[in-house]
Coordinates of C-alpha atoms in Angstrom, one line a residue:
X8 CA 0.0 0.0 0.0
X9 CA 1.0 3.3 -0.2
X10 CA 0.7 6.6 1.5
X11 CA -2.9 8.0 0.0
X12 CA -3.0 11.1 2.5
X13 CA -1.8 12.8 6.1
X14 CA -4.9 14.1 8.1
X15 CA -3.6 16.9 10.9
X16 CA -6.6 16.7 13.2
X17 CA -6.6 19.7 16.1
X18 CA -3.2 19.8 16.9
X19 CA -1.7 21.7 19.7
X20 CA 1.5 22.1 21.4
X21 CA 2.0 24.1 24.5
X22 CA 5.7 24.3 26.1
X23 CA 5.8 25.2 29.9
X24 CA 2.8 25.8 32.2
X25 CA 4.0 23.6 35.1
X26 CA 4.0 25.2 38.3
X27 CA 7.7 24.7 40.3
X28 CA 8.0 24.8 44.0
X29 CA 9.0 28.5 44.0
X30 CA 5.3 28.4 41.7
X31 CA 3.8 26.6 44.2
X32 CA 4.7 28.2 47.0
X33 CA 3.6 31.4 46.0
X34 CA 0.5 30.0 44.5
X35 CA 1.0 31.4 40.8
X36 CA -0.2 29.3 37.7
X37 CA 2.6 30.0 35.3
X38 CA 1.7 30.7 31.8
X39 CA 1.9 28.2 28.9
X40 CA 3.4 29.4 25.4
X41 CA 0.6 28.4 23.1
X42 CA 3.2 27.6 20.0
X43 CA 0.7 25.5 17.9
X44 CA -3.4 26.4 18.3
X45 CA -5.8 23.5 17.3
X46 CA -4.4 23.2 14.0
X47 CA -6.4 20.8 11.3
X48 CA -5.8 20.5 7.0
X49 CA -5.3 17.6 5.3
X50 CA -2.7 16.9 2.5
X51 CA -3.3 14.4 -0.5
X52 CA -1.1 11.4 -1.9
X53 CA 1.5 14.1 -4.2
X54 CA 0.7 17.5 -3.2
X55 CA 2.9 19.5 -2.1
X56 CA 1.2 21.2 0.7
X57 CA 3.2 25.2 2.1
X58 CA 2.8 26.6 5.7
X59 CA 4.0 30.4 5.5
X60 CA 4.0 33.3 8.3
X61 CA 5.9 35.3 10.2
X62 CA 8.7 34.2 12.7
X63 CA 7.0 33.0 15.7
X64 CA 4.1 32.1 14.2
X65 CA 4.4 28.2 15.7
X66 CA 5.1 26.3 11.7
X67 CA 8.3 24.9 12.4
X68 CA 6.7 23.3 15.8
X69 CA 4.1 22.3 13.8
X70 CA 5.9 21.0 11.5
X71 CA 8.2 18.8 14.4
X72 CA 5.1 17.6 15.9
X73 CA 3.8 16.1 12.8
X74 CA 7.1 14.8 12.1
X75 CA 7.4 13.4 15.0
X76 CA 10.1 15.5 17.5
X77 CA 8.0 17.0 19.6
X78 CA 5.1 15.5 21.4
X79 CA 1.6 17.1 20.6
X80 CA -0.1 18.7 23.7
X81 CA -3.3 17.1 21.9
X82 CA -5.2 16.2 18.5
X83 CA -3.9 13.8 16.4
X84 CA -1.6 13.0 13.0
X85 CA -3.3 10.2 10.7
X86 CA -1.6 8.6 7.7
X87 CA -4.4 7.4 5.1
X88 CA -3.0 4.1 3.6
X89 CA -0.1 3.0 5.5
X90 CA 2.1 3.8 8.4
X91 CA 4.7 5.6 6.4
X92 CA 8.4 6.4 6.0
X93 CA 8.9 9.7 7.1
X94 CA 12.2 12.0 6.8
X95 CA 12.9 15.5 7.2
X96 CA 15.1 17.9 5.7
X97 CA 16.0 20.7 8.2
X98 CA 17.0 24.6 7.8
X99 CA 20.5 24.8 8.8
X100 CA 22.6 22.6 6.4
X101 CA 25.7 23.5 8.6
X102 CA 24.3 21.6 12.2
X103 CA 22.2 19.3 10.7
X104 CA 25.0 16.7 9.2
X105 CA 27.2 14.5 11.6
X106 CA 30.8 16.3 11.0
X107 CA 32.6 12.9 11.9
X108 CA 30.9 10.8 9.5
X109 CA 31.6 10.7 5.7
X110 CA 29.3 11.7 2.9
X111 CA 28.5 8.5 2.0
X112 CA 27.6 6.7 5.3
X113 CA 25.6 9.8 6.4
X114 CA 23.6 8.9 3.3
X115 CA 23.7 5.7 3.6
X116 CA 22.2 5.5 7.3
X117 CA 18.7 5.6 6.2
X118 CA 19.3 3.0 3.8
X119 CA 20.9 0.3 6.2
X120 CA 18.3 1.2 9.5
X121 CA 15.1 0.5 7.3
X122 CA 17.4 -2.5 5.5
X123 CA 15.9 -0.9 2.0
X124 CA 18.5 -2.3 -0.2
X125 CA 20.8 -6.0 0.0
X126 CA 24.0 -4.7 1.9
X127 CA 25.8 -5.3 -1.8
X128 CA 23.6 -2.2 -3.1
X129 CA 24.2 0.5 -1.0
X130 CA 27.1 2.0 -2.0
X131 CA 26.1 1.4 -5.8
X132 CA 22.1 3.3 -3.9
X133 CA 24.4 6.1 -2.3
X134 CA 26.3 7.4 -5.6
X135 CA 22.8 7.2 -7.5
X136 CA 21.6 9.5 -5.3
X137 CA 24.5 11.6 -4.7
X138 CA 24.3 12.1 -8.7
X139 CA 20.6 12.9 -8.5
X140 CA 21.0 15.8 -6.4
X141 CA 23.5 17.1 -8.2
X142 CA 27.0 16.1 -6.7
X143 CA 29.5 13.1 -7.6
X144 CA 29.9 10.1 -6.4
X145 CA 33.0 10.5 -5.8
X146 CA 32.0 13.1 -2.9
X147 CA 31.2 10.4 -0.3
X148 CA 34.6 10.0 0.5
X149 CA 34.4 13.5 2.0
X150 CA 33.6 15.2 5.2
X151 CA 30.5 17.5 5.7
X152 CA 33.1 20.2 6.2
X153 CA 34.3 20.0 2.4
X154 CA 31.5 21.1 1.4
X155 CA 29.5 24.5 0.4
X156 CA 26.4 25.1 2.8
X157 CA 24.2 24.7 -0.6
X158 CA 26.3 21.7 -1.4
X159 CA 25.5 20.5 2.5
X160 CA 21.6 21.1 1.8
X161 CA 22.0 18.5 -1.6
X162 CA 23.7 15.8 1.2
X163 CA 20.9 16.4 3.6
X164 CA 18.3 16.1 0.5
X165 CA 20.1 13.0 -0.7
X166 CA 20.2 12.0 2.7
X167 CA 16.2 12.1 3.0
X168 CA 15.8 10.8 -0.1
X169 CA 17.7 7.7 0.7
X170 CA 14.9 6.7 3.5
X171 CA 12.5 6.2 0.3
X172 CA 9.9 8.6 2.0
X173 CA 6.1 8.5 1.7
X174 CA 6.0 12.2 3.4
X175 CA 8.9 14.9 3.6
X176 CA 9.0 17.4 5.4
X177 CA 11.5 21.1 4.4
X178 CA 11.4 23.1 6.9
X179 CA 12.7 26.4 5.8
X180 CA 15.1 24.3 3.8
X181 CA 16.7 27.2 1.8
X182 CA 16.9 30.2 4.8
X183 CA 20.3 30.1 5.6
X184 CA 21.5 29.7 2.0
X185 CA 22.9 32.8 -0.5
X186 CA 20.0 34.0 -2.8
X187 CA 21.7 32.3 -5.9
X188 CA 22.1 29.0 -4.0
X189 CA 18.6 29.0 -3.2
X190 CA 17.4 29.3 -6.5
X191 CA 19.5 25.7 -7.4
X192 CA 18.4 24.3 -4.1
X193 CA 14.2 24.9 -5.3
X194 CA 15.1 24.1 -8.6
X195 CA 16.3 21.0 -7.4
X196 CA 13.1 20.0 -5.5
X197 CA 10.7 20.9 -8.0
X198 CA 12.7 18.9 -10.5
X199 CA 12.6 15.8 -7.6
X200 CA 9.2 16.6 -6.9
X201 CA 8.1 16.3 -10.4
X202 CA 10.0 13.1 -10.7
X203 CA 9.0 11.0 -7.9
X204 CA 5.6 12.8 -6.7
X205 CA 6.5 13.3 -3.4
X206 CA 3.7 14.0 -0.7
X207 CA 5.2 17.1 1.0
X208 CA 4.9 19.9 3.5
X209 CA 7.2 22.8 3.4
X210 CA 7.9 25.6 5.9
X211 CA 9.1 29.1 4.7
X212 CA 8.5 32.5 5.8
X213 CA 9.6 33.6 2.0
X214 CA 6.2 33.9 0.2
X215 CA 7.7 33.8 -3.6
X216 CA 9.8 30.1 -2.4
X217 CA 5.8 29.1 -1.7
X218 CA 4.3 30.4 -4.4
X219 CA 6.8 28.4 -6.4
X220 CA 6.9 25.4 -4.3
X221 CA 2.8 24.4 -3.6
X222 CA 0.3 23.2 -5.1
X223 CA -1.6 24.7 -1.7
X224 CA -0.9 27.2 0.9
X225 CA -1.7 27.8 4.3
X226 CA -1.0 30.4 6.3
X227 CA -0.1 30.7 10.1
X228 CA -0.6 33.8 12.8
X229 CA 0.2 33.2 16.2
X230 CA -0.2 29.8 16.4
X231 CA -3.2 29.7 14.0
X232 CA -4.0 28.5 10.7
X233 CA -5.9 31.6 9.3
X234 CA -6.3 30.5 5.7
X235 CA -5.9 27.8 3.9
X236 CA -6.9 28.0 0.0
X237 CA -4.9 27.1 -3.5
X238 CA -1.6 28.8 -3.9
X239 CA -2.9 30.7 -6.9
X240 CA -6.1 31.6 -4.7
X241 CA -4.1 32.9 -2.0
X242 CA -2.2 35.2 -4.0
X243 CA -4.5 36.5 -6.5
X244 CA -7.4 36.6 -4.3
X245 CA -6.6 36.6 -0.7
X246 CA -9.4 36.8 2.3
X247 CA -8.0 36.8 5.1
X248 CA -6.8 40.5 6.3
X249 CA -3.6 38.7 7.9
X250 CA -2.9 37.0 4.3
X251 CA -3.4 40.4 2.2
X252 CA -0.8 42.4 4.6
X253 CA 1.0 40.0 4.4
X254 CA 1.7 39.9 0.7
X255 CA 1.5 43.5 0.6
X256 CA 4.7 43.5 3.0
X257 CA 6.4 41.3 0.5
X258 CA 9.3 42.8 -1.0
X259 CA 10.4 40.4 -4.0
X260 CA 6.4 39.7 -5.5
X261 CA 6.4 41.8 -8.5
X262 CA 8.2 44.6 -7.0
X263 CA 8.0 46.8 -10.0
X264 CA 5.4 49.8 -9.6
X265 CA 4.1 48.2 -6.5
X266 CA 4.1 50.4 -2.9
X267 CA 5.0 48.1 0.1
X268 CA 3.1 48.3 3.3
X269 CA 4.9 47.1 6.3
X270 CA 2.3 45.1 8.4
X271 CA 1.1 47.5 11.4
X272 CA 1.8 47.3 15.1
X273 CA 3.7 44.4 16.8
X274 CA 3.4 40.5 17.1
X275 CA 1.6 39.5 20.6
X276 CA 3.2 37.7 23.4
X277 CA 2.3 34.3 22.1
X278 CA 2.0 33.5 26.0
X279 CA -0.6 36.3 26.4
X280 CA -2.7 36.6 22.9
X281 CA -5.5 38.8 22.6
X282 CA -9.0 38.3 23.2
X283 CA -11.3 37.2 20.4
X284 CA -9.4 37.7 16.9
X285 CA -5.1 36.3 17.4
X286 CA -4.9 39.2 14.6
X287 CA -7.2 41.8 16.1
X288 CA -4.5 43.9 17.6
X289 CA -3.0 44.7 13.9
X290 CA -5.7 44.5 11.4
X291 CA -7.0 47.5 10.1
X292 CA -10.6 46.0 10.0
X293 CA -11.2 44.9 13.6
X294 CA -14.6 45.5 14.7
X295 CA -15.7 45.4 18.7
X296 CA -17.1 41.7 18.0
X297 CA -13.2 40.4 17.3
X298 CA -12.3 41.3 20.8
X299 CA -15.5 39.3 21.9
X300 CA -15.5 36.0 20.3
X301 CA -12.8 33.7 18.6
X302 CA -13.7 33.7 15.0
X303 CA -14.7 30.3 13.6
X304 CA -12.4 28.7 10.3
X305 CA -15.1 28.3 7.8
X306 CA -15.3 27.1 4.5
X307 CA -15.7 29.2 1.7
X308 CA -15.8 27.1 -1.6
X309 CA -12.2 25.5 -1.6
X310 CA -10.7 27.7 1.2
X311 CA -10.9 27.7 5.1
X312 CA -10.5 31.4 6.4
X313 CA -10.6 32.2 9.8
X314 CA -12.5 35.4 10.4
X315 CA -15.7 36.8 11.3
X316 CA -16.6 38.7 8.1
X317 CA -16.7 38.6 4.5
X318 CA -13.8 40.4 2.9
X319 CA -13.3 40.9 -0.8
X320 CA -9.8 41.8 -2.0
X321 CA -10.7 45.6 -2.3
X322 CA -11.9 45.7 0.9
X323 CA -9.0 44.1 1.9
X324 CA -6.5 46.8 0.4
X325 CA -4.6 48.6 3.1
X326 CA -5.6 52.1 3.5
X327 CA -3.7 55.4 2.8

């Protein structure tokens, strides 16, 4: 069987809260950092499913949770089809690689813990891939510190690769790389993606690596997932107020003949959020029912958008 789906179901993850003695003592409840709220989508078998927001905004917990790192606080992560092989490609190339191993028996790991090839094939499994991503075989003789941090990324692709996943997870797997690096890194996965139809979820606060990257988008505030629509309908015609600022802050879509609004006021203590609407505090369109009452995520043809009203793109334009 193969993978036919994931299913995030509610998912939340909370770090802290426990009272200590000196807690205790004094009778204070200490407060818990909310990093993930009740978080649900679903991604099918192929698609490559993007999570974008603003630093702090809880996707990279997220995205440990579902990969398995972190414990949830609660809801659940269901794989349709089959319990799969899962692997992970992280953002820092240079701290994610074993210095004291060599090229090839970093790659090789994968191969030899799930015993996914005869023990005669590996090394003939670990050049294929090294050639696939774009380096020679001739490379896994080398250290991780001979390398280039784009060259590192290729390693820790090849290195996820060789695990044969069902799912992969990138979690911002391009930030810490030079612009023109980047672009060979996400030309790289595209190509692999097209190639092999990987089920996928990546993790960027860049919005033009996601608009390349996803066949859908969601997007994070605080915790929250506050929209959740095709990547062409999030950027065309956005609904959220959160989602519209946010492109409009973007500073390499279309920057010819285009003003740039920075996004107003400051990101809440994600220990303390506001009342009502995460987002109230910034958006432009707040009304005195968002400090009241949480808004729902509801469906709106093909898209989830979490807020109480009905906003069309010029309504969501930022004002003069």
């Amino acid at each position: 069987m193969k993978l036919e789906g994931v299913d995030v179901k509610a998912v939340s993850k909370t770090f802290g809260g426990k009272a200590g003695a000196f807690e205790r003592l004094l009778g204070r409840t200490p407060r818990g950092l909310r990093a993930v709220r009740d978080v649900s989508f679903s991604i099918s078998r192929g698609e490559v499913l993007g999570l974008v927001g603003e630093s702090g905004c809880g996707k990279s917990t997220l995205a440990r949770v579902i990969g398995g790192l972190l414990e949830p606080t609660g809801g659940d992560i269901a794989f349709r089809g089959v319990k799969p092989r899962l692997q992970m490609v992280f953002q820092d190339p240079f701290s994610s690689l074993n210095g004291r191993w060599r090229v090839d028996d970093i790659i090789a790991e994968p191969i030899r813990t799930h015993r996914l090839r005869p023990k005669g094939e590996v090394a003939g499994r670990v050049a294929e891939l090294l050639e696939q991503v774009g380096l020679s075989p001739a490379d896994g003789v080398k250290y991780p510190q001979a390398f280039s941090g784009g060259q590192r990324q290729r390693i820790s692709i090849a290195r996820a690769l060789a695990g044969e996943p069902d799912f992969l997870i990138l979690d911002e797997p391009t930030s810490a790389l030079d612009v023109s690096v980047q672009a060979q890194i996400l030309n790289l996965l595209r190509d692999l993606q097209s190639r092999l139809g990987l089920t996928s979820l990546f993790i960027t606060h860049n919005l033009s690596v996601v608009r390349l990257m996803a066949d859908r988008v969601g997007v994070m505030y605080l915790g929250e997932l506050v929209e959740l629509a095709s990547a062409d309908d999030i950027f065309t015609n956005p609904k959220h107020p959160y989602t519209r600022l946010l492109i409009d802050a973007a500073p390499d879509l279309d920057p010819i003949d285009r003003t740039l609004h920075p996004i107003p006021g400051e990101l809440p203590d994600p220990s303390r959020p506001p009342s009502g609407c995460s987002f109230r505090t910034r958006c432009p369109y707040a009304q005195p029912l968002c400090a009241e009452t949480p808004p729902p995520l509801r469906w709106e043809a093909a898209r989830e958008v979490r807020c109480h009203f009905d906003l069309t793109p010029k309504s969501l334009s930022v004002p003069a």
